[in-house]
Short mmCIF file of C-alpha atoms and ligand atoms in Angstrom, two decimals:
data_model
loop_
_atom_site.label_atom_id
_atom_site.label_comp_id
_atom_site.label_asym_id
_atom_site.label_seq_id
_atom_site.Cartn_x
_atom_site.Cartn_y
_atom_site.Cartn_z
CA MET A 1 0.00 0.00 0.00
CA LYS A 2 1.17 3.55 -0.73
CA ARG A 3 0.93 6.13 2.04
CA GLU A 4 -0.45 8.85 -0.23
CA LEU A 5 -3.30 6.64 -1.40
CA VAL A 6 -4.03 5.32 2.10
CA LYS A 7 -4.26 8.94 3.20
CA THR A 8 -6.75 9.91 0.48
CA LEU A 9 -9.00 6.83 0.67
CA PRO A 10 -12.13 7.35 2.82
CA LYS A 11 -11.82 6.11 6.40
CA ILE A 12 -13.88 5.88 9.59
CA GLU A 13 -12.66 6.38 13.14
CA LEU A 14 -14.57 5.41 16.28
CA HIS A 15 -11.99 5.72 19.07
CA CYS A 16 -10.36 9.14 19.32
CA HIS A 17 -9.94 11.14 22.54
CA LEU A 18 -10.38 14.90 22.35
CA ASP A 19 -7.76 15.80 24.97
CA GLY A 20 -5.12 13.46 23.51
CA SER A 21 -5.48 14.64 19.94
CA ILE A 22 -4.95 18.41 19.81
CA ARG A 23 -2.11 19.55 17.56
CA PRO A 24 0.73 21.11 19.59
CA GLU A 25 0.44 24.34 17.57
CA THR A 26 -3.29 24.56 18.33
CA LEU A 27 -2.63 23.97 22.00
CA ARG A 28 -0.10 26.82 21.87
CA LYS A 29 -2.81 29.19 20.57
CA ILE A 30 -5.26 28.02 23.24
CA ALA A 31 -2.64 28.52 25.96
CA GLU A 32 -1.68 31.99 24.71
CA GLN A 33 -5.31 33.14 24.85
CA GLN A 34 -5.40 32.15 28.50
CA GLU A 35 -1.87 33.37 29.27
CA ILE A 36 -0.78 29.87 30.24
CA LEU A 37 2.99 29.54 29.81
CA LEU A 38 4.19 26.71 27.58
CA PRO A 39 7.78 25.89 26.62
CA VAL A 40 8.85 28.32 23.87
CA ASP A 41 10.70 25.59 22.04
CA ASP A 42 8.42 23.38 19.89
CA ALA A 43 10.48 20.27 20.55
CA ALA A 44 10.23 20.82 24.30
CA LEU A 45 6.45 21.29 24.02
CA LYS A 46 6.12 18.07 22.02
CA GLU A 47 8.09 16.25 24.66
CA LEU A 48 5.46 17.22 27.22
CA LEU A 49 2.60 16.10 24.97
CA ILE A 50 3.83 12.93 23.28
CA ALA A 51 4.21 9.68 25.21
CA PRO A 52 7.92 9.00 25.80
CA LYS A 53 9.67 6.06 24.15
CA ASP A 54 10.32 4.59 27.58
CA CYS A 55 6.69 4.96 28.69
CA GLN A 56 6.22 2.25 31.32
CA SER A 57 2.49 1.73 31.65
CA LEU A 58 -0.99 3.04 30.91
CA ASN A 59 -0.82 5.27 33.97
CA ASP A 60 2.52 6.68 32.77
CA TYR A 61 0.91 7.34 29.37
CA LEU A 62 -2.06 9.07 30.98
CA GLU A 63 0.29 11.61 32.63
CA ARG A 64 0.82 13.17 29.20
CA PHE A 65 -2.68 14.61 29.46
CA ASP A 66 -1.94 16.88 32.42
CA LEU A 67 -0.76 19.93 30.50
CA VAL A 68 -3.51 19.70 27.87
CA LEU A 69 -6.18 19.47 30.52
CA THR A 70 -4.85 22.62 32.21
CA CYS A 71 -5.52 24.43 28.92
CA LEU A 72 -8.94 22.89 28.18
CA GLN A 73 -10.98 24.66 30.83
CA THR A 74 -12.88 27.28 28.80
CA GLU A 75 -15.64 27.00 26.22
CA GLU A 76 -13.47 28.69 23.59
CA ALA A 77 -10.61 26.25 24.22
CA LEU A 78 -12.90 23.20 24.00
CA LYS A 79 -14.50 24.44 20.79
CA THR A 80 -11.08 25.13 19.25
CA ALA A 81 -9.88 21.65 20.25
CA ALA A 82 -12.90 19.99 18.64
CA ILE A 83 -12.47 21.98 15.42
CA ASP A 84 -8.78 21.03 15.38
CA ILE A 85 -9.58 17.31 15.50
CA ILE A 86 -12.10 17.59 12.69
CA SER A 87 -9.57 19.45 10.55
CA GLN A 88 -7.08 16.62 11.13
CA ALA A 89 -9.75 14.09 10.18
CA ALA A 90 -10.44 16.03 6.98
CA GLU A 91 -6.75 16.03 6.06
CA GLU A 92 -6.76 12.25 5.81
CA ASN A 93 -10.27 11.89 4.41
CA ILE A 94 -12.02 10.50 7.45
CA GLN A 95 -15.70 10.47 6.48
CA TYR A 96 -17.09 9.90 9.94
CA ILE A 97 -15.50 10.18 13.38
CA GLU A 98 -16.71 9.63 16.92
CA VAL A 99 -14.77 11.90 19.30
CA ARG A 100 -14.84 11.03 22.99
CA PHE A 101 -14.16 13.11 26.07
CA ALA A 102 -14.77 13.13 29.83
CA PRO A 103 -16.75 16.29 30.71
CA SER A 104 -15.68 16.13 34.37
CA LEU A 105 -12.04 16.83 33.40
CA HIS A 106 -12.95 20.28 32.08
CA THR A 107 -14.69 21.90 35.04
CA GLU A 108 -11.63 23.12 36.99
CA LYS A 109 -12.26 26.77 36.18
CA GLY A 110 -15.96 26.71 36.82
CA LEU A 111 -17.57 25.45 33.59
CA SER A 112 -20.67 23.37 34.23
CA LEU A 113 -20.85 19.88 32.70
CA PRO A 114 -23.52 20.94 30.15
CA GLN A 115 -21.35 23.94 29.18
CA VAL A 116 -18.41 21.61 28.53
CA ILE A 117 -20.53 19.32 26.38
CA SER A 118 -22.14 22.15 24.43
CA ALA A 119 -18.75 23.73 23.72
CA VAL A 120 -17.33 20.50 22.28
CA LEU A 121 -20.48 19.87 20.24
CA SER A 122 -20.38 23.38 18.81
CA GLY A 123 -16.77 22.77 17.71
CA LEU A 124 -17.72 19.48 16.05
CA GLU A 125 -20.66 21.16 14.33
CA TYR A 126 -18.43 23.98 13.11
CA GLY A 127 -15.90 21.41 11.89
CA GLN A 128 -18.60 19.58 9.98
CA GLN A 129 -19.63 22.79 8.21
CA ALA A 130 -16.06 23.90 7.52
CA PHE A 131 -14.45 20.57 6.56
CA GLY A 132 -17.35 18.33 5.57
CA VAL A 133 -16.50 15.61 8.10
CA LYS A 134 -19.49 14.05 9.81
CA SER A 135 -18.96 13.52 13.52
CA ASN A 136 -20.62 12.64 16.79
CA ALA A 137 -19.33 12.50 20.34
CA LEU A 138 -19.21 9.96 23.16
CA LEU A 139 -19.16 10.96 26.83
CA CYS A 140 -16.64 9.22 29.07
CA GLY A 141 -16.92 8.61 32.78
CA MET A 142 -13.53 8.34 34.49
CA ARG A 143 -13.18 5.07 36.39
CA HIS A 144 -11.54 6.59 39.47
CA GLU A 145 -14.42 9.00 40.02
CA GLU A 146 -17.28 8.58 42.48
CA LEU A 147 -20.10 6.47 41.08
CA LYS A 148 -22.62 9.26 41.66
CA ASP A 149 -20.49 11.61 39.53
CA ILE A 150 -20.23 9.05 36.75
CA GLU A 151 -24.00 8.64 36.91
CA LYS A 152 -24.36 12.37 36.24
CA ILE A 153 -22.46 11.89 32.98
CA VAL A 154 -24.81 9.06 32.01
CA HIS A 155 -27.80 11.36 32.51
CA LEU A 156 -26.10 14.03 30.42
CA ALA A 157 -25.55 11.49 27.64
CA GLU A 158 -29.29 10.94 27.72
CA GLU A 159 -30.01 14.69 27.79
CA PHE A 160 -27.77 15.42 24.80
CA LYS A 161 -28.87 12.35 22.83
CA THR A 162 -30.49 14.33 20.06
CA ASN A 163 -27.68 16.90 19.92
CA GLY A 164 -24.68 14.82 18.91
CA ILE A 165 -23.88 12.66 21.93
CA VAL A 166 -24.34 9.12 20.64
CA GLY A 167 -22.89 6.94 23.38
CA PHE A 168 -21.17 6.39 26.70
CA ASP A 169 -17.76 5.01 27.67
CA LEU A 170 -15.65 4.40 30.77
CA ALA A 171 -11.99 5.40 30.50
CA GLY A 172 -8.96 5.56 32.78
CA ASN A 173 -7.55 3.16 35.36
CA GLU A 174 -8.83 -0.29 34.39
CA ILE A 175 -6.63 -2.29 36.79
CA ASP A 176 -8.11 -0.84 39.98
CA PHE A 177 -11.62 -0.36 38.60
CA PRO A 178 -12.72 -3.40 36.57
CA PRO A 179 -16.10 -3.48 34.77
CA TYR A 180 -18.28 -4.89 37.58
CA THR A 181 -17.35 -1.91 39.78
CA PHE A 182 -19.86 -0.07 37.59
CA GLU A 183 -22.66 -2.62 37.40
CA GLU A 184 -25.31 -0.24 38.69
CA THR A 185 -24.16 2.63 36.46
CA LEU A 186 -24.10 0.43 33.38
CA THR A 187 -27.53 -0.97 34.17
CA LEU A 188 -28.74 2.63 34.07
CA VAL A 189 -27.01 3.12 30.71
CA ASP A 190 -28.84 0.07 29.45
CA HIS A 191 -32.22 1.23 30.79
CA LEU A 192 -31.77 4.59 29.12
CA ASN A 193 -30.89 2.83 25.87
CA ILE A 194 -27.59 4.67 25.50
CA PRO A 195 -25.17 2.87 23.16
CA LEU A 196 -22.21 1.64 25.21
CA THR A 197 -18.54 1.16 24.37
CA LEU A 198 -16.07 0.35 27.14
CA HIS A 199 -12.31 0.49 27.45
CA ALA A 200 -11.55 -3.10 28.49
CA GLY A 201 -8.65 -5.50 28.16
CA GLU A 202 -6.32 -2.57 27.58
CA CYS A 203 -4.18 -3.38 30.58
CA GLY A 204 -6.40 -5.67 32.62
CA CYS A 205 -7.32 -9.27 31.81
CA GLY A 206 -9.40 -10.84 29.03
CA LYS A 207 -12.19 -11.49 31.50
CA ASN A 208 -12.71 -7.70 31.68
CA VAL A 209 -13.68 -7.82 28.01
CA ALA A 210 -16.24 -10.57 28.63
CA ASP A 211 -17.55 -8.72 31.71
CA ALA A 212 -17.86 -5.50 29.72
CA ILE A 213 -19.93 -7.34 27.10
CA HIS A 214 -22.12 -8.93 29.77
CA LEU A 215 -22.68 -5.42 31.15
CA GLY A 216 -23.97 -4.24 27.78
CA ALA A 217 -20.95 -2.97 25.80
CA LYS A 218 -21.58 -3.14 22.05
CA ARG A 219 -17.97 -2.17 21.39
CA ILE A 220 -14.74 -2.64 23.30
CA GLY A 221 -11.90 -0.13 23.34
CA HIS A 222 -8.58 -1.98 22.81
CA GLY A 223 -9.56 -5.48 23.98
CA ILE A 224 -5.98 -6.66 23.59
CA ALA A 225 -5.97 -8.93 26.65
CA LEU A 226 -8.67 -11.00 24.99
CA LYS A 227 -5.88 -12.75 23.05
CA ASP A 228 -5.02 -14.79 26.15
CA THR A 229 -8.60 -15.92 26.76
CA PRO A 230 -9.81 -17.57 23.52
CA GLU A 231 -12.63 -19.13 25.54
CA TYR A 232 -14.41 -15.78 25.19
CA PHE A 233 -14.12 -15.56 21.39
CA SER A 234 -17.50 -17.26 20.93
CA LEU A 235 -19.14 -14.63 23.15
CA LEU A 236 -17.90 -11.92 20.78
CA HIS A 237 -19.16 -13.89 17.76
CA GLU A 238 -22.54 -14.35 19.37
CA LYS A 239 -22.92 -10.68 20.32
CA GLY A 240 -21.22 -9.25 17.22
CA THR A 241 -19.03 -7.10 19.47
CA LEU A 242 -16.65 -4.73 17.69
CA ILE A 243 -13.11 -4.31 19.04
CA GLU A 244 -11.73 -0.80 18.53
CA MET A 245 -8.03 -1.57 18.09
CA CYS A 246 -5.45 1.20 18.57
CA PRO A 247 -2.10 -0.35 17.60
CA THR A 248 0.40 2.45 18.32
CA SER A 249 -1.20 3.26 21.66
CA ASN A 250 -1.09 -0.39 22.77
CA PHE A 251 2.68 -0.56 22.29
CA GLN A 252 3.20 2.74 24.11
CA THR A 253 1.21 1.68 27.16
CA LYS A 254 3.18 -1.61 27.18
CA THR A 255 -0.03 -3.58 26.80
CA VAL A 256 2.13 -5.46 24.29
CA THR A 257 5.87 -5.16 23.88
CA HIS A 258 6.60 -7.55 20.99
CA LEU A 259 4.97 -7.50 17.60
CA GLU A 260 4.45 -11.27 17.74
CA ASP A 261 2.23 -10.71 20.80
CA TYR A 262 0.00 -8.19 19.04
CA PRO A 263 -3.30 -9.96 18.35
CA PHE A 264 -4.37 -8.25 15.10
CA GLN A 265 -3.89 -11.40 12.99
CA THR A 266 -5.18 -13.69 15.75
CA PHE A 267 -8.38 -11.68 15.96
CA LEU A 268 -8.81 -11.69 12.18
CA ASP A 269 -8.12 -15.42 11.91
CA ASN A 270 -10.67 -16.13 14.64
CA GLY A 271 -13.41 -14.03 13.07
CA ILE A 272 -13.31 -11.30 15.73
CA ASN A 273 -14.89 -8.10 14.47
CA ILE A 274 -12.28 -5.31 14.61
CA CYS A 275 -11.69 -1.76 13.42
CA ILE A 276 -8.64 0.52 13.54
CA ASN A 277 -8.21 3.78 15.44
CA THR A 278 -5.65 6.31 16.66
CA ASP A 279 -6.78 6.56 20.32
CA ASN A 280 -4.80 9.80 20.81
CA ARG A 281 -3.37 11.52 17.77
CA THR A 282 -0.95 13.74 19.69
CA VAL A 283 -0.04 11.66 22.72
CA SER A 284 0.53 8.66 20.43
CA ASP A 285 2.02 10.87 17.69
CA THR A 286 -0.02 9.12 15.00
CA THR A 287 -2.75 9.42 12.36
CA LEU A 288 -5.22 6.86 11.06
CA THR A 289 -3.08 6.72 7.90
CA ASP A 290 -0.07 5.82 10.06
CA GLU A 291 -2.05 3.07 11.77
CA PHE A 292 -3.07 1.44 8.47
CA MET A 293 0.48 1.78 7.13
CA LYS A 294 1.83 0.03 10.22
CA LEU A 295 -0.60 -2.84 9.71
CA HIS A 296 0.54 -3.04 6.11
CA GLU A 297 4.20 -3.18 7.18
CA TRP A 298 3.58 -5.64 10.00
CA TYR A 299 0.98 -7.95 8.45
CA GLY A 300 0.92 -7.08 4.76
CA ILE A 301 -2.71 -5.92 4.80
CA THR A 302 -4.09 -4.86 1.41
CA TYR A 303 -6.48 -2.11 0.30
CA ALA A 304 -9.26 -4.72 0.39
CA ASP A 305 -8.43 -5.49 4.05
CA MET A 306 -8.37 -1.79 4.82
CA GLU A 307 -11.76 -1.34 3.17
CA GLN A 308 -13.20 -4.20 5.22
CA LEU A 309 -11.83 -2.77 8.48
CA ASN A 310 -13.56 0.52 7.65
CA HIS A 311 -16.84 -1.24 6.79
CA ASN A 312 -16.55 -2.95 10.20
CA ALA A 313 -16.23 0.47 11.82
CA ILE A 314 -19.35 1.71 10.01
CA ASN A 315 -21.32 -1.32 11.17
CA GLY A 316 -20.33 -0.59 14.76
CA ALA A 317 -20.84 3.18 14.61
CA PHE A 318 -23.52 4.63 16.86
CA ILE A 319 -25.56 6.06 13.96
CA SER A 320 -28.72 5.10 12.09
CA ASP A 321 -28.87 2.41 9.41
CA SER A 322 -29.52 4.99 6.71
CA GLU A 323 -26.44 6.97 7.75
CA LYS A 324 -24.43 3.75 7.72
CA GLN A 325 -25.60 2.92 4.21
CA ILE A 326 -24.37 6.27 2.89
CA LEU A 327 -20.93 5.62 4.40
CA HIS A 328 -20.81 2.04 3.10
CA ASP A 329 -21.57 3.32 -0.39
CA GLN A 330 -18.88 5.98 -0.17
CA LEU A 331 -16.35 3.32 0.75
CA THR A 332 -17.46 0.84 -1.88
CA ASN A 333 -17.28 3.47 -4.58
CA SER A 334 -13.79 4.64 -3.60
CA TYR A 335 -11.82 1.44 -3.01
ZN1 ZN B 401 -8.93 5.19 24.57
#
């Protein structure tokens, strides 16, 4: 596969975090507006934003978000960040993207949760008008937070259902807060009929993936640990669960350290439904084009494989069947 063509072919992305995906130069503008001091040197700024080569764990990786979050505490900043992501998506011909964020991380300077959500949605809407990229957003609860606070986010997902919030997710520390910690919360998600995707099997065990599915997840973020528990493969077949794989991120967080341990081919060979994502464009220093090129280099995937992975993403997207059909047609006509 040729990078230039991979970049121009239509693609779909379902797993992209707002705070981990702002271009360093955009963050600089946001910081300047708020008189937040950043390193003058671009290389030094990047060092603070991009996961280090010797990143030791998921928690180490998550530290790279500290500086960004300091800057993302105003409506203007959140809107600018959302527009920035959509412009990046447009650059590599992403036709549809689901951007996720945790509203509770943006209230340090007094914004209310609905203000945070509205600001991001207005940026996505602006991006759609300006760059022609269709998008929706997912709200994340952070696993370390109080259950009552996470429940508030669930209710907001319900409240903003018709305005561009299409699902709910739990992100953050999976080791200390496995899926059944949130049984009550996720039962509420189910009762409210909010589409659910969960980070699971990113650093914890394969059983977390099965538990997440039992608790209602239609999609799984990462799901890498599933490779060691093939006894759950049939559950994924039965439920048609989609795994949102994020290759670069998984190596950075040391979920896998050797290419031979990366389960992309294992999942394909066992009929597991997967799609490809960036996770965090800036923290992982990647694009969706980069991710497909890596899979080409590592596994020799072809344009036909890439097309199928994008059709899988469409099938798992939290949008209507008619919207899916339009995207399927765009793909079929372009590959
Ligand atoms: Zn993620």
